[in-house]
């Protein structure tokens, strides 16, 4: 039976056609085992690849142009992102093959025409990676001693996990992925509503979620607290951070890349994972949202994220002395300025020390009303910040104080370069046993308009009404320059469209600063 392509598939086919130099008609009409070649460039074949458990994975294979009989080439395997078909990486795969790699990309199980059900980077997905490697070694001129994995988002997460289980893997490039799934979409014990909702909807639209995923997604979005521990265990099994010892033992060279404003996989969890790696490693953070830093490269356009990915593979699969391993292993771009800053490790990013902003005044807020301070909209807000330097904004003087607690620093006579993870320490007294609040740090200009620097949610359950408790909350890591003459403001409210809140009707929260345990915001700074 011939499957009618959806609009998304048709668009993807046109992009693939551009990458291969084919006409749109040729790209859409290519059969499963078609071969394309433009001049002396690398060639691609579309294959049915045996996955684990007897399923079939839809894939494609690029081999270098004029591959010599008997010669083996380094192999790169690219699992697709969540909801994407096998031609997602076709432009990058072609470029890699043109430079001497065998590249195999495949549609992850449960999506599009690949078999099986969506396992969300479960054991079957990891076994698929090894099965694809086995197939490539048997059916392509691939070198078993030089194998790399890579991918964006879902493909990044699968690649990291597979490097813990298959010691043949020598290099990994994991872009816009996760190392800790729970910390990514359940940070501060708070469900990231828009992120989980988008992933769930995309899964149902483009694939076949398995029963375990359906159960977890329903429990998660339904706030079934009685199943919380089971959800956490499910996520831990799918987190490379829980298998870092195995990754270190296997010794693969790991490159991680992410965006400051990633609303699906915030950067903190990648930074923490990076610090635990003991082998060759590199961490890159840039402005943008989920996968936006890599997007132009997927279309075959110049892109420094992919340029560095190629350099990483060249160094650790080809042995080229291209300098990528002698550069500072942490490379970041500020959201406010151009150019990279290099650091020896993540701890050095805030090497200029920390500035503590006291939160001396007690603040009292009513819950369940959005004050107007929020983290923006999934994808859109951070993309505007990336390309137009226009993050979510709020008029700080006009925020209703009944629903938002506000503290402000004095105006700065000298600018501040915030680098790393802002931390909030405060004391909370609730009137109900459950609740949620969201903390925001703003850069406030002379007219009182605050631009969002960072935010993070926090949820508590089972507290004693009227009894105070301490809170330490890490906001999402960032790199942001506060101009001279501006000030910083911390705003706390209880409702944000990005998150599920757990405030009972009529709930109130008091934020105080006891003399024996003062409240503050700790802001890491770059050396002046």
Short mmCIF file of C-alpha atoms in Angstrom, two decimals:
data_model
loop_
_atom_site.label_atom_id
_atom_site.label_comp_id
_atom_site.label_asym_id
_atom_site.label_seq_id
_atom_site.Cartn_x
_atom_site.Cartn_y
_atom_site.Cartn_z
CA UNK A 1 0.00 0.00 0.00
CA UNK A 2 1.38 3.43 -0.92
CA UNK A 3 1.37 5.93 1.94
CA UNK A 4 0.26 9.46 1.16
CA UNK A 5 2.85 11.92 2.52
CA UNK A 6 1.75 14.52 5.02
CA UNK A 7 2.57 18.19 4.57
CA UNK A 8 5.46 17.88 7.04
CA UNK A 9 6.89 14.93 5.15
CA UNK A 10 6.56 16.76 1.84
CA UNK A 11 8.40 19.78 3.20
CA UNK A 12 11.13 17.54 4.59
CA UNK A 13 11.44 15.84 1.22
CA UNK A 14 11.94 19.19 -0.48
CA UNK A 15 14.67 20.07 2.01
CA UNK A 16 16.32 16.74 1.35
CA UNK A 17 16.09 17.40 -2.37
CA UNK A 18 17.93 20.67 -1.96
CA UNK A 19 20.67 18.94 0.04
CA UNK A 20 21.12 16.25 -2.61
CA UNK A 21 20.76 18.45 -5.65
CA UNK A 22 17.63 16.61 -6.76
CA UNK A 23 14.48 18.08 -8.19
CA UNK A 24 11.43 18.04 -5.89
CA UNK A 25 9.84 15.36 -8.07
CA UNK A 26 12.89 13.11 -7.80
CA UNK A 27 13.04 13.51 -4.02
CA UNK A 28 9.40 12.64 -3.43
CA UNK A 29 9.40 9.76 -5.91
CA UNK A 30 12.56 8.07 -4.62
CA UNK A 31 11.75 4.44 -3.69
CA UNK A 32 13.00 2.73 -0.55
CA UNK A 33 16.20 1.44 -2.16
CA UNK A 34 16.90 4.43 -4.41
CA UNK A 35 20.42 5.74 -4.93
CA UNK A 36 21.21 9.41 -5.61
CA UNK A 37 24.50 10.88 -6.69
CA UNK A 38 25.37 14.38 -7.86
CA UNK A 39 28.64 14.54 -9.79
CA UNK A 40 31.53 13.34 -7.65
CA UNK A 41 29.79 13.93 -4.32
CA UNK A 42 28.86 11.23 -1.86
CA UNK A 43 25.95 8.93 -2.58
CA UNK A 44 22.91 7.97 -0.52
CA UNK A 45 20.87 4.80 -0.42
CA UNK A 46 17.58 4.34 1.43
CA UNK A 47 17.36 1.08 3.35
CA UNK A 48 15.17 -1.00 5.63
CA UNK A 49 17.48 -1.68 8.58
CA UNK A 50 16.81 -4.47 11.08
CA UNK A 51 16.30 -3.03 14.55
CA UNK A 52 16.24 -4.82 17.88
CA UNK A 53 13.39 -7.23 18.62
CA UNK A 54 12.72 -7.92 14.95
CA UNK A 55 11.35 -4.51 13.94
CA UNK A 56 12.35 -2.59 10.80
CA UNK A 57 13.88 0.88 10.94
CA UNK A 58 13.67 3.21 7.96
CA UNK A 59 17.11 4.58 7.26
CA UNK A 60 19.51 6.02 4.75
CA UNK A 61 23.23 5.51 4.20
CA UNK A 62 25.72 7.98 2.76
CA UNK A 63 29.08 6.65 1.59
CA UNK A 64 32.05 8.71 0.40
CA UNK A 65 32.26 9.33 -3.32
CA UNK A 66 34.58 6.90 -5.04
CA UNK A 67 34.91 4.67 -2.00
CA UNK A 68 37.84 2.37 -2.67
CA UNK A 69 37.17 -1.39 -2.59
CA UNK A 70 38.42 -2.89 0.65
CA UNK A 71 38.95 0.46 2.37
CA UNK A 72 37.12 1.18 5.62
CA UNK A 73 35.81 4.59 6.61
CA UNK A 74 34.79 5.97 10.03
CA UNK A 75 31.10 5.43 10.78
CA UNK A 76 28.64 7.96 12.21
CA UNK A 77 25.13 6.88 13.25
CA UNK A 78 22.43 9.56 13.62
CA UNK A 79 19.12 8.61 15.32
CA UNK A 80 16.37 11.08 14.45
CA UNK A 81 14.80 13.66 16.72
CA UNK A 82 11.38 13.19 18.32
CA UNK A 83 8.77 13.15 15.57
CA UNK A 84 11.23 13.58 12.70
CA UNK A 85 11.66 11.26 9.67
CA UNK A 86 14.92 9.73 8.46
CA UNK A 87 15.82 12.62 6.15
CA UNK A 88 16.22 15.05 9.07
CA UNK A 89 20.04 14.96 8.88
CA UNK A 90 20.38 14.51 5.15
CA UNK A 91 22.25 17.78 4.56
CA UNK A 92 24.71 17.18 7.39
CA UNK A 93 25.09 13.50 6.51
CA UNK A 94 26.04 14.44 2.97
CA UNK A 95 28.64 16.93 4.18
CA UNK A 96 30.13 14.36 6.53
CA UNK A 97 30.21 11.71 3.80
CA UNK A 98 31.86 14.18 1.42
CA UNK A 99 34.63 14.53 4.00
CA UNK A 100 35.16 10.78 4.27
CA UNK A 101 32.57 9.23 6.59
CA UNK A 102 30.00 6.49 6.23
CA UNK A 103 26.86 8.03 7.73
CA UNK A 104 23.74 6.08 8.69
CA UNK A 105 20.61 7.93 9.78
CA UNK A 106 17.39 6.23 10.77
CA UNK A 107 13.91 7.09 11.97
CA UNK A 108 13.71 6.22 15.67
CA UNK A 109 11.39 3.33 16.51
CA UNK A 110 7.70 4.10 16.82
CA UNK A 111 7.83 7.16 14.54
CA UNK A 112 6.67 7.49 10.94
CA UNK A 113 7.35 4.28 8.97
CA UNK A 114 9.80 2.68 11.40
CA UNK A 115 8.40 -0.28 13.29
CA UNK A 116 7.66 -0.70 16.96
CA UNK A 117 6.27 1.80 19.43
CA UNK A 118 7.72 4.92 21.01
CA UNK A 119 9.78 3.78 23.99
CA UNK A 120 11.21 7.24 24.89
CA UNK A 121 14.88 6.26 24.82
CA UNK A 122 14.16 3.00 26.60
CA UNK A 123 16.19 -0.22 26.39
CA UNK A 124 14.79 -1.09 22.96
CA UNK A 125 15.93 2.28 21.54
CA UNK A 126 19.42 1.75 22.91
CA UNK A 127 19.51 -1.77 21.48
CA UNK A 128 18.45 -0.28 18.12
CA UNK A 129 21.64 1.80 18.02
CA UNK A 130 23.81 -1.30 18.43
CA UNK A 131 21.72 -3.15 15.84
CA UNK A 132 22.20 -0.31 13.34
CA UNK A 133 25.96 -0.34 14.01
CA UNK A 134 26.02 -4.11 13.42
CA UNK A 135 24.12 -3.68 10.17
CA UNK A 136 26.37 -0.86 8.97
CA UNK A 137 29.52 -2.86 9.64
CA UNK A 138 28.09 -5.75 7.62
CA UNK A 139 26.65 -3.72 4.73
CA UNK A 140 28.81 -0.61 4.31
CA UNK A 141 32.56 0.09 4.20
CA UNK A 142 32.55 1.10 7.88
CA UNK A 143 35.51 0.79 10.22
CA UNK A 144 34.61 -1.06 13.47
CA UNK A 145 37.35 0.82 15.33
CA UNK A 146 36.07 4.30 14.46
CA UNK A 147 32.38 4.68 15.35
CA UNK A 148 30.58 7.86 16.38
CA UNK A 149 27.03 8.76 17.36
CA UNK A 150 25.24 12.07 17.09
CA UNK A 151 21.91 13.76 16.98
CA UNK A 152 19.64 16.61 17.96
CA UNK A 153 17.16 16.43 20.85
CA UNK A 154 15.82 12.86 21.03
CA UNK A 155 18.72 11.67 18.89
CA UNK A 156 21.12 13.33 21.32
CA UNK A 157 19.57 11.63 24.34
CA UNK A 158 19.61 8.22 22.66
CA UNK A 159 23.23 8.71 21.58
CA UNK A 160 24.41 9.53 25.10
CA UNK A 161 22.62 6.53 26.56
CA UNK A 162 23.93 4.23 23.84
CA UNK A 163 27.50 5.30 24.59
CA UNK A 164 27.02 3.79 28.05
CA UNK A 165 26.04 0.42 26.61
CA UNK A 166 28.12 -0.01 23.45
CA UNK A 167 31.89 0.27 24.03
CA UNK A 168 32.49 0.44 20.27
CA UNK A 169 31.37 4.08 20.33
CA UNK A 170 34.40 6.41 20.34
CA UNK A 171 32.77 9.84 19.94
CA UNK A 172 29.37 11.43 20.59
CA UNK A 173 27.90 14.79 19.59
CA UNK A 174 24.70 15.44 21.58
CA UNK A 175 22.94 18.68 20.59
CA UNK A 176 19.91 20.13 22.41
CA UNK A 177 19.45 16.90 24.32
CA UNK A 178 19.01 15.81 27.88
CA UNK A 179 21.24 14.09 30.40
CA UNK A 180 18.66 14.14 33.20
CA UNK A 181 15.10 13.71 31.95
CA UNK A 182 13.48 14.44 35.31
CA UNK A 183 15.51 17.61 35.89
CA UNK A 184 14.55 18.69 32.37
CA UNK A 185 10.75 18.50 32.50
CA UNK A 186 10.12 18.14 36.26
CA UNK A 187 12.59 20.60 37.75
CA UNK A 188 11.65 22.00 41.13
CA UNK A 189 9.14 19.13 41.37
CA UNK A 190 7.02 21.06 38.86
CA UNK A 191 5.63 19.70 35.60
CA UNK A 192 6.80 21.67 32.57
CA UNK A 193 3.36 21.79 30.97
CA UNK A 194 4.08 23.23 27.54
CA UNK A 195 7.19 21.09 27.02
CA UNK A 196 5.50 17.81 28.01
CA UNK A 197 2.32 18.72 26.15
CA UNK A 198 4.19 19.49 22.95
CA UNK A 199 6.21 16.26 23.13
CA UNK A 200 3.07 14.23 23.80
CA UNK A 201 1.14 15.82 20.95
CA UNK A 202 4.03 15.38 18.51
CA UNK A 203 4.36 11.75 19.54
CA UNK A 204 0.70 11.01 18.84
CA UNK A 205 0.77 12.94 15.53
CA UNK A 206 3.88 11.33 14.08
CA UNK A 207 4.13 7.97 15.81
CA UNK A 208 2.72 5.29 18.06
CA UNK A 209 3.33 5.87 21.78
CA UNK A 210 3.82 2.64 23.68
CA UNK A 211 1.64 1.78 26.70
CA UNK A 212 4.35 2.78 29.18
CA UNK A 213 4.69 6.23 27.64
CA UNK A 214 0.91 6.65 27.53
CA UNK A 215 0.69 5.78 31.22
CA UNK A 216 3.53 8.08 32.27
CA UNK A 217 2.30 10.96 30.15
CA UNK A 218 -1.21 10.65 31.57
CA UNK A 219 0.08 10.49 35.14
CA UNK A 220 2.42 13.40 34.56
CA UNK A 221 -0.05 15.80 32.97
CA UNK A 222 -2.79 14.60 35.30
CA UNK A 223 -0.70 15.43 38.38
CA UNK A 224 -1.15 11.97 39.86
CA UNK A 225 1.13 12.42 42.81
CA UNK A 226 0.57 8.85 43.99
CA UNK A 227 2.53 7.70 40.90
CA UNK A 228 5.30 10.30 41.26
CA UNK A 229 8.03 7.88 42.32
CA UNK A 230 7.25 5.51 39.46
CA UNK A 231 7.51 8.42 37.01
CA UNK A 232 10.85 9.45 38.51
CA UNK A 233 12.21 5.91 38.21
CA UNK A 234 10.98 5.75 34.61
CA UNK A 235 12.86 8.98 33.85
CA UNK A 236 16.01 7.94 35.69
CA UNK A 237 16.33 4.82 33.50
CA UNK A 238 16.31 7.17 30.52
CA UNK A 239 18.90 9.62 31.87
CA UNK A 240 22.56 9.47 30.89
CA UNK A 241 23.44 11.17 34.19
CA UNK A 242 22.40 7.98 35.99
CA UNK A 243 24.79 5.98 33.78
CA UNK A 244 27.74 8.37 33.76
CA UNK A 245 30.06 5.78 35.34
CA UNK A 246 29.47 3.42 32.43
CA UNK A 247 29.97 6.25 29.93
CA UNK A 248 33.25 7.18 31.61
CA UNK A 249 34.38 3.55 31.68
CA UNK A 250 33.75 3.19 27.93
CA UNK A 251 35.74 6.39 27.34
CA UNK A 252 33.88 7.98 24.40
CA UNK A 253 34.70 11.63 23.66
CA UNK A 254 31.52 13.58 24.46
CA UNK A 255 30.52 16.94 22.96
CA UNK A 256 27.39 18.59 24.40
CA UNK A 257 25.61 21.61 22.94
CA UNK A 258 22.51 23.45 24.08
CA UNK A 259 20.78 26.84 24.18
CA UNK A 260 20.36 29.09 27.21
CA UNK A 261 16.63 29.37 26.63
CA UNK A 262 15.86 25.73 25.85
CA UNK A 263 12.29 25.37 27.12
CA UNK A 264 12.33 21.56 26.81
CA UNK A 265 15.77 20.63 28.11
CA UNK A 266 17.09 23.59 30.17
CA UNK A 267 20.88 23.93 30.29
CA UNK A 268 21.49 23.23 34.00
CA UNK A 269 21.23 19.47 33.65
CA UNK A 270 23.74 19.40 30.77
CA UNK A 271 26.23 21.46 32.79
CA UNK A 272 25.94 19.15 35.79
CA UNK A 273 26.43 16.08 33.59
CA UNK A 274 29.44 17.65 31.86
CA UNK A 275 31.19 18.12 35.19
CA UNK A 276 30.88 14.37 35.91
CA UNK A 277 32.49 13.27 32.64
CA UNK A 278 36.13 12.19 32.94
CA UNK A 279 37.03 11.56 29.29
CA UNK A 280 37.52 14.03 26.45
CA UNK A 281 34.62 16.48 26.64
CA UNK A 282 33.29 19.79 25.35
CA UNK A 283 30.30 21.91 26.39
CA UNK A 284 28.78 24.67 24.23
CA UNK A 285 25.96 27.02 25.23
CA UNK A 286 24.45 29.62 22.90
CA UNK A 287 21.41 31.90 22.78
CA UNK A 288 18.16 30.37 21.51
CA UNK A 289 15.59 27.72 22.31
CA UNK A 290 15.30 24.01 21.74
CA UNK A 291 17.28 22.99 18.61
CA UNK A 292 17.27 26.53 17.19
CA UNK A 293 21.06 26.79 17.34
CA UNK A 294 21.37 23.75 15.07
CA UNK A 295 18.42 24.44 12.78
CA UNK A 296 20.16 26.26 9.93
CA UNK A 297 22.76 23.51 9.77
CA UNK A 298 20.03 20.93 9.22
CA UNK A 299 19.13 22.92 6.10
CA UNK A 300 22.73 22.75 4.90
CA UNK A 301 23.53 26.38 5.71
CA UNK A 302 26.72 27.53 7.47
CA UNK A 303 26.36 26.86 11.18
CA UNK A 304 29.04 27.00 13.86
CA UNK A 305 27.34 24.34 15.99
CA UNK A 306 27.65 21.80 13.20
CA UNK A 307 31.10 23.07 12.23
CA UNK A 308 32.32 22.23 15.73
CA UNK A 309 30.49 18.90 15.62
CA UNK A 310 32.42 18.00 12.45
CA UNK A 311 35.68 19.08 14.10
CA UNK A 312 34.87 16.85 17.09
CA UNK A 313 34.27 13.82 14.91
CA UNK A 314 37.37 14.58 12.83
CA UNK A 315 39.53 14.72 15.95
CA UNK A 316 38.26 11.57 17.65
CA UNK A 317 37.34 9.37 14.67
CA UNK A 318 39.97 10.45 12.14
CA UNK A 319 42.70 11.53 14.54
CA UNK A 320 43.05 14.97 12.94
CA UNK A 321 44.98 17.55 14.96
CA UNK A 322 42.50 20.37 14.35
CA UNK A 323 42.81 22.06 17.75
CA UNK A 324 39.33 21.29 19.05
CA UNK A 325 40.82 19.34 21.95
CA UNK A 326 43.24 22.12 22.91
CA UNK A 327 40.58 24.83 23.14
CA UNK A 328 38.93 25.61 26.46
CA UNK A 329 36.41 22.76 26.93
CA UNK A 330 33.55 25.10 27.91
CA UNK A 331 32.56 27.51 25.14
CA UNK A 332 29.66 29.92 25.65
CA UNK A 333 28.04 32.83 23.87
CA UNK A 334 26.35 35.56 25.88
CA UNK A 335 22.75 36.42 25.03
CA UNK A 336 23.79 40.07 24.88
CA UNK A 337 27.04 40.07 22.87
CA UNK A 338 28.70 38.21 20.03
CA UNK A 339 31.68 35.89 20.19
CA UNK A 340 32.66 32.93 22.32
CA UNK A 341 34.07 32.90 25.82
CA UNK A 342 36.22 29.93 26.81
CA UNK A 343 36.48 28.40 30.29
CA UNK A 344 38.45 25.51 31.75
CA UNK A 345 35.33 23.99 33.32
CA UNK A 346 31.76 24.87 34.24
CA UNK A 347 32.72 26.08 37.71
CA UNK A 348 34.94 28.74 36.12
CA UNK A 349 32.07 30.33 34.20
CA UNK A 350 31.16 32.45 37.24
CA UNK A 351 34.82 33.01 38.09
CA UNK A 352 34.28 36.69 38.89
CA UNK A 353 32.59 35.74 42.15
CA UNK A 354 29.00 36.07 43.24
CA UNK A 355 26.97 39.09 44.20
CA UNK A 356 24.40 38.52 46.92
CA UNK A 357 21.27 40.62 46.66
CA UNK A 358 19.48 40.68 50.04
CA UNK A 359 15.75 40.03 50.11
CA UNK A 360 15.21 41.79 53.41
CA UNK A 361 11.56 42.79 53.18
CA UNK A 362 8.82 40.25 53.89
CA UNK A 363 6.41 39.80 50.97
CA UNK A 364 2.94 38.28 51.01
CA UNK A 365 1.12 37.09 47.85
CA UNK A 366 -2.20 35.50 46.99
CA UNK A 367 -1.95 32.43 44.75
CA UNK A 368 -3.77 31.41 41.57
CA UNK A 369 -3.52 34.76 39.74
CA UNK A 370 -0.98 35.43 36.97
CA UNK A 371 0.72 38.70 37.88
CA UNK A 372 2.00 39.30 34.36
CA UNK A 373 5.49 38.02 35.09
CA UNK A 374 6.10 34.80 33.18
CA UNK A 375 8.72 32.79 31.32
CA UNK A 376 7.19 33.36 27.88
CA UNK A 377 5.94 30.89 25.29
CA UNK A 378 7.57 27.61 24.30
CA UNK A 379 10.02 28.20 21.41
CA UNK A 380 8.73 31.66 20.45
CA UNK A 381 10.10 33.72 23.33
CA UNK A 382 13.66 32.39 23.30
CA UNK A 383 13.81 32.56 19.50
CA UNK A 384 12.91 36.25 19.72
CA UNK A 385 15.66 36.62 22.29
CA UNK A 386 18.11 34.78 20.03
CA UNK A 387 17.49 36.80 16.89
CA UNK A 388 16.06 40.11 18.12
CA UNK A 389 17.49 40.36 21.66
CA UNK A 390 13.86 40.59 22.82
CA UNK A 391 13.27 38.24 25.78
CA UNK A 392 9.94 38.18 27.68
CA UNK A 393 9.36 41.51 29.39
CA UNK A 394 7.22 42.96 32.17
CA UNK A 395 6.66 46.42 33.63
CA UNK A 396 8.04 45.88 37.11
CA UNK A 397 6.38 48.95 38.74
CA UNK A 398 2.98 47.85 37.40
CA UNK A 399 3.07 44.27 38.66
CA UNK A 400 0.21 43.87 41.15
CA UNK A 401 1.83 43.45 44.55
CA UNK A 402 -1.04 41.35 45.85
CA UNK A 403 -0.01 38.61 43.41
CA UNK A 404 3.72 39.23 42.89
CA UNK A 405 6.54 39.65 45.40
CA UNK A 406 9.17 42.10 44.13
CA UNK A 407 12.66 42.96 45.33
CA UNK A 408 15.03 45.28 43.44
CA UNK A 409 18.73 46.06 43.63
CA UNK A 410 20.09 49.61 43.49
CA UNK A 411 20.94 50.97 40.05
CA UNK A 412 24.34 49.76 38.93
CA UNK A 413 27.01 52.34 38.21
CA UNK A 414 28.86 49.61 36.36
CA UNK A 415 27.35 46.85 34.23
CA UNK A 416 27.13 43.28 35.39
CA UNK A 417 28.00 40.23 33.28
CA UNK A 418 25.94 37.36 34.69
CA UNK A 419 27.41 33.94 33.92
CA UNK A 420 26.17 30.61 35.21
CA UNK A 421 23.43 29.68 37.65
CA UNK A 422 21.55 32.25 39.75
CA UNK A 423 20.41 30.82 43.08
CA UNK A 424 17.54 31.87 45.32
CA UNK A 425 17.52 31.21 49.05
CA UNK A 426 14.39 32.17 50.94
CA UNK A 427 11.95 31.16 53.66
CA UNK A 428 8.35 30.36 52.70
CA UNK A 429 5.29 30.19 54.93
CA UNK A 430 2.21 28.71 53.20
CA UNK A 431 -1.41 28.76 54.26
CA UNK A 432 -2.00 25.41 52.53
CA UNK A 433 0.00 22.20 52.49
CA UNK A 434 0.64 22.24 48.73
CA UNK A 435 1.72 25.03 46.44
CA UNK A 436 3.78 26.31 43.53
CA UNK A 437 5.70 29.51 42.94
CA UNK A 438 7.93 30.71 40.11
CA UNK A 439 10.97 32.94 40.58
CA UNK A 440 12.06 35.37 37.84
CA UNK A 441 15.17 37.50 37.58
CA UNK A 442 14.75 40.65 35.48
CA UNK A 443 17.10 43.25 34.03
CA UNK A 444 15.20 46.48 34.73
CA UNK A 445 15.85 49.58 32.62
CA UNK A 446 15.31 53.26 33.53
CA UNK A 447 11.62 53.13 32.52
CA UNK A 448 10.92 50.12 34.72
CA UNK A 449 10.65 47.59 31.88
CA UNK A 450 12.20 44.31 32.95
CA UNK A 451 13.76 41.89 30.48
CA UNK A 452 13.78 38.30 31.66
CA UNK A 453 17.22 37.03 32.60
CA UNK A 454 16.17 33.65 34.01
CA UNK A 455 13.42 31.83 35.87
CA UNK A 456 12.58 28.52 37.56
CA UNK A 457 9.53 26.92 39.22
CA UNK A 458 9.24 25.32 42.65
CA UNK A 459 6.47 23.05 43.98
CA UNK A 460 5.96 21.66 47.47
CA UNK A 461 3.58 19.05 48.86
CA UNK A 462 2.64 17.92 52.33
CA UNK A 463 3.85 20.97 54.24
CA UNK A 464 2.22 22.10 57.48
CA UNK A 465 0.08 25.21 56.92
CA UNK A 466 1.47 28.19 58.81
CA UNK A 467 4.87 26.57 59.36
CA UNK A 468 7.90 28.10 57.60
CA UNK A 469 10.43 26.14 55.58
CA UNK A 470 13.59 27.04 53.69
CA UNK A 471 13.93 26.89 49.91
CA UNK A 472 17.07 26.78 47.78
CA UNK A 473 16.21 27.11 44.11
CA UNK A 474 18.58 27.17 41.11
CA UNK A 475 17.29 29.30 38.26
CA UNK A 476 18.05 28.16 34.71
CA UNK A 477 21.67 28.88 33.80
CA UNK A 478 22.35 31.80 31.51
CA UNK A 479 24.87 34.34 30.21
CA UNK A 480 23.44 37.86 30.21
CA UNK A 481 24.98 41.36 30.38
CA UNK A 482 23.17 43.94 32.51
CA UNK A 483 23.91 47.47 31.22
CA UNK A 484 25.19 50.31 33.34
CA UNK A 485 22.34 52.27 34.92
CA UNK A 486 20.04 49.25 35.11
CA UNK A 487 19.11 47.19 38.15
CA UNK A 488 18.14 43.60 38.87
CA UNK A 489 14.74 42.61 40.17
CA UNK A 490 13.59 39.32 41.63
CA UNK A 491 9.89 38.66 41.12
CA UNK A 492 7.98 35.71 42.56
CA UNK A 493 4.42 34.79 41.62
CA UNK A 494 2.36 31.59 41.51
CA UNK A 495 1.10 31.12 37.94
CA UNK A 496 3.01 30.66 34.68
CA UNK A 497 1.65 29.12 31.45
CA UNK A 498 4.87 27.11 31.06
CA UNK A 499 4.19 25.07 34.18
CA UNK A 500 1.47 23.17 36.03
CA UNK A 501 0.76 24.88 39.37
CA UNK A 502 -0.48 23.20 42.54
CA UNK A 503 -1.99 26.08 44.51
CA UNK A 504 -5.28 25.26 46.27
CA UNK A 505 -8.09 27.82 46.13
CA UNK A 506 -7.47 30.69 48.50
CA UNK A 507 -3.81 29.78 49.09
CA UNK A 508 -1.38 32.48 50.21
CA UNK A 509 2.42 32.50 50.47
CA UNK A 510 4.68 34.66 52.61
CA UNK A 511 8.36 35.09 51.73
CA UNK A 512 10.41 36.26 54.68
CA UNK A 513 14.04 36.80 55.70
CA UNK A 514 14.64 35.58 59.26
CA UNK A 515 17.52 37.23 61.07
CA UNK A 516 19.15 33.84 61.64
CA UNK A 517 18.71 32.75 58.00
CA UNK A 518 18.54 35.79 55.70
CA UNK A 519 17.03 35.45 52.24
CA UNK A 520 19.06 36.41 49.18
CA UNK A 521 19.68 35.94 45.48
CA UNK A 522 23.19 34.83 44.57
CA UNK A 523 24.26 36.12 41.12
CA UNK A 524 27.42 34.61 39.52
CA UNK A 525 29.51 37.13 37.60
CA UNK A 526 32.24 36.99 34.99
CA UNK A 527 35.54 38.62 35.84
CA UNK A 528 35.58 42.25 34.78
#
